[in-house]
Coordinates of C-alpha atoms and ligand atoms in Angstrom, one line a residue:
X1 CA 0.0 -0.1 0.1
X2 CA 1.8 3.1 -0.9
X3 CA 0.9 6.4 -0.6
X4 CA -0.9 6.9 -3.7
X5 CA -3.4 4.7 -2.2
X6 CA -6.8 6.7 -2.5
X7 CA -9.2 5.6 0.7
X8 CA -12.8 5.6 -0.6
X9 CA -15.0 7.1 1.6
X10 CA -17.0 4.5 2.3
X11 CA -13.9 2.7 3.8
X12 CA -14.3 5.2 6.4
X13 CA -17.7 5.0 6.8
X14 CA -17.8 1.5 7.2
X15 CA -14.6 2.0 10.1
X16 CA -17.4 3.8 12.3
X17 CA -20.4 2.0 10.4
X18 CA -23.4 3.9 10.8
X19 CA -24.7 3.3 14.1
X20 CA -21.6 1.4 15.8
X21 CA -19.4 3.8 15.2
X22 CA -17.6 3.3 18.5
X23 CA -16.4 0.0 17.1
X24 CA -13.7 2.2 15.8
X25 CA -11.3 1.6 18.8
X26 CA -11.0 -1.8 18.8
X27 CA -10.0 -1.7 14.6
X28 CA -6.7 -2.1 14.1
X29 CA -4.7 -0.3 11.1
X30 CA -4.8 -3.2 8.9
X31 CA -8.2 -3.5 8.9
X32 CA -8.7 0.3 8.2
X33 CA -6.5 -0.9 4.9
X34 CA -8.4 -3.9 4.0
X35 CA -11.6 -2.3 3.6
X36 CA -12.0 -1.3 0.1
X37 CA -14.8 0.3 -1.9
X38 CA -15.1 0.4 -5.3
X39 CA -15.7 4.4 -5.4
X40 CA -16.4 6.8 -8.0
X41 CA -19.8 7.0 -10.3
X42 CA -20.9 3.5 -10.9
X43 CA -23.8 3.1 -13.4
X44 CA -26.3 0.4 -12.1
X45 CA -28.2 -0.2 -15.2
X46 CA -26.8 -0.9 -18.9
X47 CA -28.1 1.2 -20.8
X48 CA -28.7 3.8 -18.1
X49 CA -32.8 5.4 -18.3
X50 CA -32.8 8.1 -20.6
X51 CA -33.4 11.6 -18.9
X52 CA -36.8 12.4 -18.7
X53 CA -36.1 16.1 -18.1
X54 CA -39.4 18.4 -16.6
X55 CA -40.1 18.4 -13.1
X56 CA -36.9 16.5 -11.2
X57 CA -37.5 15.6 -7.3
X58 CA -34.0 16.4 -5.0
X59 CA -33.8 14.8 -2.0
X60 CA -31.2 15.2 1.0
X61 CA -31.4 12.6 3.7
X62 CA -30.0 13.6 6.5
X63 CA -28.8 10.8 9.1
X64 CA -29.9 11.5 12.5
X65 CA -31.4 14.8 12.5
X66 CA -34.6 15.1 14.5
X67 CA -37.7 17.7 13.1
X68 CA -37.1 20.2 15.9
X69 CA -33.5 20.2 15.8
X70 CA -33.5 20.8 11.5
X71 CA -36.1 23.7 12.2
X72 CA -34.3 25.3 15.1
X73 CA -31.2 25.7 13.4
X74 CA -33.3 26.9 10.1
X75 CA -35.1 29.8 12.0
X76 CA -31.8 30.7 13.7
X77 CA -30.6 32.4 10.5
X78 CA -27.4 30.5 10.4
X79 CA -28.7 27.9 7.6
X80 CA -29.1 30.4 4.7
X81 CA -29.2 28.6 2.3
X82 CA -32.2 26.4 3.2
X83 CA -33.8 29.3 4.9
X84 CA -33.9 31.2 1.7
X85 CA -34.8 28.2 -0.1
X86 CA -37.9 27.9 2.2
X87 CA -38.6 31.5 2.4
X88 CA -40.0 33.3 5.0
X89 CA -41.9 31.3 8.1
X90 CA -45.7 32.2 8.1
X91 CA -48.2 32.3 10.8
X92 CA -49.6 29.4 9.7
X93 CA -47.8 26.1 11.1
X94 CA -45.2 24.9 9.5
X95 CA -45.8 27.1 6.2
X96 CA -43.1 29.0 4.9
X97 CA -43.4 31.0 1.7
X98 CA -41.6 28.3 -0.3
X99 CA -42.3 25.4 1.6
X100 CA -44.0 23.0 3.6
X101 CA -42.4 21.7 7.2
X102 CA -44.5 18.7 8.5
X103 CA -44.0 18.2 12.4
X104 CA -46.0 15.0 12.8
X105 CA -44.0 12.6 10.6
X106 CA -43.1 9.5 12.5
X107 CA -40.2 7.3 11.7
X108 CA -40.9 3.5 12.0
X109 CA -39.6 1.0 15.0
X110 CA -36.7 0.7 15.8
X111 CA -35.8 4.4 15.1
X112 CA -32.5 3.0 13.8
X113 CA -30.8 3.9 10.6
X114 CA -31.3 1.0 8.4
X115 CA -34.8 -0.1 8.9
X116 CA -35.3 3.7 8.5
X117 CA -34.3 4.5 5.2
X118 CA -35.2 1.3 3.9
X119 CA -38.4 1.4 4.6
X120 CA -38.3 5.4 3.6
X121 CA -37.2 4.3 0.0
X122 CA -39.2 1.6 -0.4
X123 CA -42.3 3.0 1.2
X124 CA -43.1 -0.3 3.3
X125 CA -42.7 -1.0 7.3
X126 CA -39.9 -3.4 8.4
X127 CA -42.5 -6.4 8.7
X128 CA -42.7 -6.0 4.7
X129 CA -39.5 -5.2 4.1
X130 CA -37.5 -7.9 5.8
X131 CA -34.9 -5.4 7.0
X132 CA -36.2 -4.8 10.7
X133 CA -33.2 -3.4 12.1
X134 CA -29.5 -2.4 11.6
X135 CA -28.7 -5.8 12.6
X136 CA -31.2 -8.9 13.3
X137 CA -31.0 -13.0 13.4
X138 CA -32.9 -14.8 10.5
X139 CA -34.2 -18.1 12.1
X140 CA -34.8 -19.4 8.8
X141 CA -31.3 -19.3 7.4
X142 CA -29.9 -19.4 10.3
X143 CA -27.6 -16.6 10.1
X144 CA -27.2 -12.6 11.8
X145 CA -27.3 -10.2 9.3
X146 CA -25.7 -6.7 9.9
X147 CA -25.9 -3.9 7.5
X148 CA -24.9 -1.7 10.4
X149 CA -23.4 -3.8 13.0
X150 CA -23.5 -3.1 16.5
X151 CA -23.0 -6.5 18.6
X152 CA -20.1 -7.6 16.1
X153 CA -17.1 -6.3 15.2
X154 CA -17.3 -7.9 11.2
X155 CA -18.4 -5.3 8.8
X156 CA -17.7 -7.0 5.5
X157 CA -21.6 -6.6 4.9
X158 CA -21.4 -2.9 5.1
X159 CA -18.7 -2.8 2.5
X160 CA -20.7 -5.5 0.2
X161 CA -23.7 -3.4 0.8
X162 CA -21.9 -0.9 -1.6
X163 CA -19.8 -3.1 -4.1
X164 CA -22.2 -5.9 -4.6
X165 CA -25.8 -4.3 -3.5
X166 CA -25.6 -6.8 -0.5
X167 CA -28.6 -5.0 1.6
X168 CA -30.4 -4.8 -1.8
X169 CA -30.8 -8.4 -2.1
X170 CA -32.7 -8.5 1.3
X171 CA -34.9 -6.0 0.6
X172 CA -38.6 -7.7 -0.3
X173 CA -40.3 -5.4 -2.0
X174 CA -39.9 -2.6 -4.5
X175 CA -37.9 -0.1 -4.2
X176 CA -38.4 3.6 -4.8
X177 CA -36.2 3.9 -8.0
X178 CA -37.7 0.7 -9.5
X179 CA -41.2 2.1 -8.9
X180 CA -39.9 5.5 -10.4
X181 CA -39.1 4.5 -13.9
X182 CA -37.3 7.5 -14.1
X183 CA -33.7 8.0 -14.4
X184 CA -32.6 7.8 -10.5
X185 CA -29.1 8.8 -8.9
X186 CA -27.9 8.1 -5.3
X187 CA -25.1 9.6 -3.2
X188 CA -23.9 7.6 -0.7
X189 CA -27.5 5.8 0.5
X190 CA -27.0 1.8 0.9
X191 CA -30.6 1.9 0.0
X192 CA -29.9 2.0 -3.7
X193 CA -31.4 -0.8 -5.8
X194 CA -33.0 0.0 -9.1
X195 CA -31.1 3.2 -9.5
X196 CA -29.4 3.8 -12.1
X197 CA -26.3 4.9 -10.7
X198 CA -24.7 5.2 -7.7
X199 CA -22.1 7.8 -6.7
X200 CA -19.3 6.7 -4.0
X201 CA -16.8 9.6 -3.3
X202 CA -13.1 8.9 -3.5
X203 CA -11.2 10.7 -0.6
X204 CA -8.1 12.5 -2.3
X205 CA -5.6 13.2 -1.1
X206 CA -5.0 10.1 0.5
X207 CA -3.1 11.9 3.4
X208 CA -6.0 14.0 5.2
X209 CA -8.4 11.8 6.1
X210 CA -6.3 8.4 6.6
X211 CA -4.7 10.8 9.4
X212 CA -8.1 11.5 10.6
X213 CA -8.6 7.7 10.6
X214 CA -5.6 6.7 12.1
X215 CA -6.1 9.3 15.3
X216 CA -9.1 7.9 15.8
X217 CA -8.1 4.4 15.5
X218 CA -5.5 5.4 18.3
X219 CA -8.5 7.3 20.4
X220 CA -7.2 11.1 20.0
X221 CA -11.1 12.6 20.1
X222 CA -9.8 15.8 18.9
X223 CA -9.6 14.7 15.5
X224 CA -13.4 13.3 15.4
X225 CA -14.9 16.7 14.3
X226 CA -12.8 17.3 11.5
X227 CA -13.0 13.7 10.3
X228 CA -17.2 13.6 10.2
X229 CA -16.9 16.9 8.8
X230 CA -14.9 15.6 6.0
X231 CA -16.8 12.9 5.4
X232 CA -20.1 15.2 4.3
X233 CA -17.8 17.6 2.4
X234 CA -15.8 15.3 0.5
X235 CA -19.0 13.3 -0.8
X236 CA -20.6 16.8 -2.1
X237 CA -17.2 17.6 -3.5
X238 CA -17.8 14.0 -5.4
X239 CA -21.9 14.8 -6.3
X240 CA -20.7 18.3 -7.3
X241 CA -18.4 16.3 -10.1
X242 CA -20.9 13.8 -10.6
X243 CA -23.7 16.3 -11.3
X244 CA -21.1 18.2 -13.6
X245 CA -20.7 14.8 -15.5
X246 CA -23.9 13.0 -16.0
X247 CA -26.3 16.1 -15.3
X248 CA -29.4 16.2 -12.8
X249 CA -31.3 13.4 -12.8
X250 CA -35.1 13.1 -12.3
X251 CA -34.6 12.0 -9.2
X252 CA -31.5 12.6 -7.1
X253 CA -31.0 11.3 -3.8
X254 CA -28.3 13.1 -1.5
X255 CA -27.4 11.2 1.5
X256 CA -25.4 12.7 4.6
X257 CA -24.4 10.4 7.1
X258 CA -21.3 12.2 8.5
X259 CA -23.8 14.1 11.0
X260 CA -25.3 10.9 12.5
X261 CA -22.2 9.7 13.4
X262 CA -20.7 12.9 14.7
X263 CA -23.8 13.5 16.9
X264 CA -23.3 10.3 18.5
X265 CA -20.0 11.0 19.7
X266 CA -20.2 14.8 20.3
X267 CA -20.7 16.3 23.9
X268 CA -23.9 18.5 24.2
X269 CA -25.1 16.2 20.9
X270 CA -28.1 18.8 20.2
X271 CA -26.4 21.8 19.9
X272 CA -23.5 20.0 18.7
X273 CA -25.7 19.0 15.9
X274 CA -27.3 22.2 15.3
X275 CA -23.5 23.7 14.8
X276 CA -22.6 20.8 12.2
X277 CA -26.1 21.7 10.4
X278 CA -24.8 25.3 10.0
X279 CA -21.1 24.9 9.5
X280 CA -21.1 21.6 7.1
X281 CA -24.8 20.4 5.5
X282 CA -26.3 24.1 5.0
X283 CA -23.0 24.8 2.7
X284 CA -23.3 21.6 1.1
X285 CA -27.0 21.8 0.6
X286 CA -26.0 25.4 -1.1
X287 CA -23.5 23.8 -3.3
X288 CA -25.9 21.6 -4.9
X289 CA -28.7 24.0 -5.2
X290 CA -26.2 25.9 -6.9
X291 CA -25.4 23.4 -9.4
X292 CA -28.9 23.1 -10.4
X293 CA -29.4 26.9 -10.7
X294 CA -26.5 26.8 -13.4
X295 CA -28.0 23.8 -15.2
X296 CA -31.2 25.6 -15.5
X297 CA -33.4 23.3 -13.7
X298 CA -33.7 25.0 -10.0
X299 CA -37.2 26.0 -10.8
X300 CA -38.8 22.7 -12.2
X301 CA -37.1 20.8 -8.7
X302 CA -39.0 19.8 -5.6
X303 CA -36.7 20.2 -3.3
X304 CA -37.3 17.0 -0.4
X305 CA -35.5 17.1 3.2
X306 CA -35.7 14.2 5.0
X307 CA -34.3 11.9 7.8
X308 CA -34.6 8.7 9.3
X309 CA -34.5 9.3 13.0
X310 CA -33.4 11.6 15.7
X311 CA -31.1 11.3 18.6
X312 CA -31.7 11.3 22.4
X313 CA -29.1 12.5 24.5
X314 CA -27.8 10.4 27.1
X315 CA -24.8 9.8 29.2
X316 CA -21.7 7.9 27.4
X317 CA -21.2 5.6 30.9
X318 CA -20.6 1.7 30.6
X319 CA -23.2 1.2 33.2
X320 CA -25.8 3.1 30.7
X321 CA -24.6 1.0 27.2
X322 CA -26.0 -2.6 27.4
X323 CA -24.6 -3.8 24.6
X324 CA -21.4 -5.6 25.4
X325 CA -19.9 -8.8 26.7
X326 CA -19.6 -8.7 30.4
X327 CA -20.6 -10.0 33.8
X328 CA -23.1 -7.2 34.1
X329 CA -24.9 -7.0 30.8
X330 CA -27.9 -9.2 29.5
X331 CA -25.9 -11.9 27.4
X332 CA -24.8 -12.9 30.7
X333 CA -28.2 -12.5 32.3
X334 CA -29.2 -15.1 29.9
X335 CA -26.2 -17.4 30.3
X336 CA -27.1 -17.3 34.0
X337 CA -30.7 -18.7 33.3
X338 CA -28.8 -21.8 31.0
X339 CA -29.3 -20.6 27.9
X340 CA -26.3 -21.1 25.7
X341 CA -25.9 -17.6 24.3
X342 CA -24.6 -17.0 20.5
X343 CA -20.8 -15.6 20.8
X344 CA -20.2 -12.4 19.5
X345 CA -17.1 -13.8 18.2
X346 CA -18.8 -16.0 15.6
X347 CA -18.4 -15.1 11.8
X348 CA -21.5 -12.8 11.0
X349 CA -23.2 -15.2 8.9
X350 CA -22.0 -18.3 10.6
X351 CA -25.1 -20.3 11.5
X352 CA -23.4 -23.0 13.1
X353 CA -22.8 -23.2 16.4
X354 CA -24.8 -24.9 19.4
X355 CA -26.4 -21.7 20.4
X356 CA -29.9 -21.4 22.1
X357 CA -30.2 -17.5 22.4
X358 CA -29.3 -15.0 19.9
X359 CA -29.7 -10.7 20.5
X360 CA -29.5 -8.4 18.3
X361 CA -29.3 -4.1 19.6
X362 CA -31.2 -1.5 17.9
X363 CA -30.2 1.6 20.4
X364 CA -33.5 2.1 22.3
X365 CA -34.2 -1.5 21.7
X366 CA -33.0 -5.2 21.3
X367 CA -34.5 -8.1 19.9
X368 CA -34.1 -11.6 21.6
X369 CA -34.0 -14.8 19.4
X370 CA -35.0 -18.1 21.3
X371 CA -34.5 -21.8 20.3
X372 CA -36.8 -24.6 21.4
X373 CA -34.6 -26.0 24.0
X374 CA -35.5 -29.2 23.7
X375 CA -34.3 -29.6 20.2
X376 CA -30.9 -29.2 21.3
X377 CA -30.3 -29.9 25.2
X378 CA -26.7 -30.5 25.3
X379 CA -23.7 -28.7 24.8
X380 CA -22.5 -29.2 21.1
X381 CA -26.0 -29.8 19.8
X382 CA -27.3 -27.6 16.7
X383 CA -30.9 -26.1 17.9
X384 CA -33.7 -26.3 15.2
X385 CA -34.2 -22.6 14.3
X386 CA -37.3 -23.2 12.4
X387 CA -39.6 -24.1 15.3
X388 CA -40.1 -21.1 17.8
X389 CA -39.1 -21.3 21.5
X390 CA -41.7 -23.4 23.8
X391 CA -44.1 -21.0 25.6
X392 CA -43.5 -21.9 29.1
X393 CA -40.0 -23.2 29.2
X394 CA -38.3 -20.8 27.0
X395 CA -40.5 -17.5 26.1
X396 CA -41.5 -17.2 29.5
X397 CA -38.6 -18.1 31.1
X398 CA -36.9 -15.2 29.2
X399 CA -39.4 -13.1 29.7
X400 CA -39.9 -13.4 33.7
X401 CA -36.2 -13.5 33.8
X402 CA -35.7 -9.8 32.1
X403 CA -38.5 -8.4 34.2
X404 CA -36.9 -9.4 37.6
X405 CA -33.7 -8.4 36.5
X406 CA -34.7 -4.8 36.0
X407 CA -37.4 -5.0 39.1
X408 CA -35.1 -6.5 41.5
X409 CA -32.0 -6.8 40.2
X410 CA -32.1 -10.7 40.5
X411 CA -29.1 -12.8 39.1
X412 CA -27.2 -9.5 37.6
X413 CA -27.5 -6.5 40.1
X414 CA -26.3 -4.2 37.5
X415 CA -29.3 -4.5 35.6
X416 CA -31.7 -3.3 38.1
X417 CA -33.8 -0.3 36.7
X418 CA -32.4 -0.4 33.2
X419 CA -35.3 -1.5 31.3
X420 CA -38.3 0.0 30.6
X421 CA -40.7 -2.5 29.3
X422 CA -40.2 -5.9 28.5
X423 CA -42.6 -7.3 25.7
X424 CA -42.5 -10.7 24.2
X425 CA -45.0 -13.2 21.6
X426 CA -45.3 -16.8 21.3
X427 CA -44.8 -18.5 17.8
X428 CA -43.0 -15.9 15.3
X429 CA -41.6 -18.6 13.1
X430 CA -41.0 -18.0 9.0
X431 CA -43.6 -19.0 7.1
X432 CA -46.9 -17.5 9.2
X433 CA -47.4 -13.6 9.7
X434 CA -46.2 -13.7 12.9
X435 CA -48.0 -12.4 15.9
X436 CA -47.6 -8.6 17.7
X437 CA -45.8 -8.2 20.3
X438 CA -47.6 -8.0 24.0
X439 CA -46.4 -6.3 27.1
X440 CA -45.6 -8.6 29.9
X441 CA -47.0 -6.9 33.2
X442 CA -45.1 -9.0 36.2
X443 CA -48.3 -11.6 35.5
X444 CA -48.8 -12.1 32.3
X445 CA -48.3 -10.7 28.8
X446 CA -51.3 -8.4 27.9
X447 CA -52.3 -6.4 24.6
X448 CA -50.4 -3.2 24.1
X449 CA -53.6 -1.2 24.2
X450 CA -54.7 -3.0 27.9
X451 CA -51.8 -2.3 28.9
X452 CA -51.4 1.2 28.2
X453 CA -55.1 2.0 28.9
X454 CA -54.0 1.0 32.4
X455 CA -51.0 2.6 32.7
X456 CA -50.9 5.5 29.8
X457 CA -47.6 6.4 28.1
X458 CA -48.3 9.0 25.5
X459 CA -44.6 9.2 25.3
X460 CA -44.2 6.4 23.7
X461 CA -45.6 7.7 20.0
X462 CA -48.0 5.4 17.9
X463 CA -46.1 2.9 19.7
X464 CA -48.7 0.0 19.5
X465 CA -49.2 0.4 15.5
X466 CA -45.5 1.0 15.1
X467 CA -44.7 -2.3 16.9
X468 CA -47.4 -4.1 14.8
X469 CA -45.6 -2.5 11.8
X470 CA -42.2 -4.3 12.9
X471 CA -43.3 -7.5 14.0
X472 CA -46.4 -8.6 12.0
X473 CA -46.4 -9.6 8.2
X474 CA -44.1 -12.2 5.8
X475 CA -41.2 -10.8 7.8
X476 CA -42.2 -10.0 11.2
X477 CA -40.7 -13.0 12.6
X478 CA -37.5 -11.4 12.0
X479 CA -37.9 -9.0 14.7
X480 CA -37.7 -11.9 17.4
X481 CA -39.5 -13.1 20.2
X482 CA -38.2 -11.0 23.1
X483 CA -38.3 -7.4 22.6
X484 CA -36.4 -5.2 25.4
X485 CA -37.5 -1.6 25.8
X486 CA -34.1 0.4 27.1
X487 CA -34.9 3.2 29.5
X488 CA -34.6 6.2 26.9
X489 CA -37.5 8.4 28.7
X490 CA -37.3 12.1 28.1
X491 CA -39.3 12.7 31.1
X492 CA -36.5 10.9 33.3
X493 CA -32.7 12.3 34.0
X494 CA -30.4 11.7 31.5
X495 CA -28.0 9.7 33.8
X496 CA -31.2 7.0 34.0
X497 CA -31.1 6.7 30.7
X498 CA -30.0 3.4 29.0
X499 CA -29.2 2.1 25.7
X500 CA -28.3 -0.9 23.5
X501 CA -25.4 0.2 22.0
X502 CA -21.8 1.4 23.2
X503 CA -21.2 4.1 25.6
X504 CA -22.0 7.5 23.5
X505 CA -23.5 10.8 24.0
X506 CA -26.8 10.1 22.3
X507 CA -28.3 7.6 21.2
X508 CA -32.0 6.2 18.9
X509 CA -34.0 3.5 18.5
X510 CA -36.7 4.1 20.9
X511 CA -40.3 5.3 20.2
X512 CA -40.1 8.9 22.3
X513 CA -40.3 12.1 20.2
X514 CA -36.8 13.1 19.8
X515 CA -35.8 10.0 18.1
X516 CA -39.3 9.7 16.5
X517 CA -40.1 12.8 14.7
X518 CA -38.1 13.1 11.6
X519 CA -37.6 16.0 8.9
X520 CA -40.0 16.4 6.2
X521 CA -39.5 19.6 4.5
X522 CA -41.1 20.1 0.9
X523 CA -39.7 23.0 -1.2
X524 CA -39.5 24.4 -4.4
X525 CA -38.4 27.8 -5.6
X526 CA -41.3 28.4 -7.7
X527 CA -43.8 27.3 -5.4
X528 CA -46.4 28.2 -2.5
X529 CA -45.8 27.2 0.8
X530 CA -49.7 26.1 0.9
X531 CA -49.8 24.4 -2.3
X532 CA -46.8 22.2 -0.6
X533 CA -48.7 21.6 1.9
X534 CA -51.5 20.5 0.4
X535 CA -49.5 18.2 -1.5
X536 CA -47.4 16.8 1.2
X537 CA -50.5 16.2 3.3
X538 CA -52.2 14.3 0.5
X539 CA -49.6 12.3 0.5
X540 CA -49.3 11.9 4.0
X541 CA -52.3 10.4 4.6
X542 CA -53.9 10.2 8.3
X543 CA -51.0 8.1 9.5
X544 CA -47.9 10.5 8.9
X545 CA -44.8 7.8 8.8
X546 CA -41.9 8.2 7.2
X547 CA -43.0 5.3 4.5
X548 CA -45.4 8.1 3.2
X549 CA -42.0 9.5 1.2
X550 CA -42.1 7.1 -1.1
X551 CA -45.4 7.9 -2.2
X552 CA -44.9 11.5 -1.8
X553 CA -42.2 11.5 -4.3
X554 CA -43.7 9.3 -7.1
X555 CA -46.2 12.0 -7.1
X556 CA -44.3 15.0 -7.1
X557 CA -42.7 13.3 -10.1
X558 CA -46.0 12.7 -11.7
X559 CA -46.7 16.8 -11.7
Ligands
ZN601 ZN1 -29.2 7.1 10.8

């Protein structure tokens, strides 16, 4: 590897992976070098679909930005390019001179990157898309999938997403780009199946970013801000060149991953994120808008700002981070109850092994997959994962275990008070429509609406239906047998919040408002805010979720 090596930006992205960025610290330099992605503009169709011209849609996809934070940054006057595009805010809620901002659009559950973007760009909930989180276990295979690994160090699936459209192959429904039948270009997003071109920025010169990566590997926090800033700046430079070379596609998706990575590790995550929006994202947006303007197409372009989820501030303490191995963490609890837990050291795709329980972590929630242990009672025996766990001996045993541990500290005292809710459902197996989750109320499983009638939780937004979107449907079984909700309550002190991820300054994945309310702003330089509102509300319908972004874009392309 000489100094002339050009390090693709994705190599840096996968170093940190979108939601498992802290794994970076365990990474060796060799691994850094081993991560190679084909970069530049990659034509995905031969031939590419012809440019249709006329009405275009330009999507800015901001990872990890909540609705409130985005609007506050726009209102502050510190995002002049975005504010200029949207025009002055009127007295009517959400309406600007040339834009409409919907305040009530929710992410899917879990409010985490891979599930959310997949649902956004297919228009279907996780139980239909087959992508229920950043990582999951498929008992039908059996194997772990980890497009954004949290519990594992292995990240070749991230690379394969870019090089071989590996994630696209797991998505079980048509994508927006397949449904839109117009020339579609995607910059950096992992969900690009069916598009005409994928733009993967490359980093030149090699030195700057790689040095930042090295400093990261060795744990110098000071390099972090600059590092993530570079991720988004470099990607925009590359996109700019691509726009120059290929022109403005009918549908262009511009993805900013760096802001999420940055927010996870930034002290004062909410204000730091605002600073990032102002200093990095707004100029980048301005640059793309300039290119559209110079190309004479901005006046016929709908501009859509969206995000996948927000971020909830937490404390970066080990005791609050529930993901890792250790004698005070959830895998140990399962082991103490006699379950053989799938070790993290196993290769990601390896279904071999005599494990009887698998955990997959999504920040604000975790999935526990359980075997019918009668098929594999002795060490060394491989379980029949196609069968669901037995209700009493396997499923309820684990449900009681976690409920007791969080209520009393039984078995693992450090777990006392760490969980918000323990949910479960019997009979989630491949081939059937899986049943919805129910809440364990210290005695038995009760339907979510019954439970919430007795103990109202208005902080869990649209909780029952969003969990149903995740857990039912042809691929609902992928969300596991037991679902643990960590304590990410905004009405509790930050010190009490817990999360299934490594220690960070912010996490997401929960059903709270901060994680769940996403950005949805529709703007048009020649448009009027009230007309844009009508268009957006029509597509959003009675239940505004991020799955409505796909129908909205299809509608806009038709205009
Ligand atoms: Zn994300």
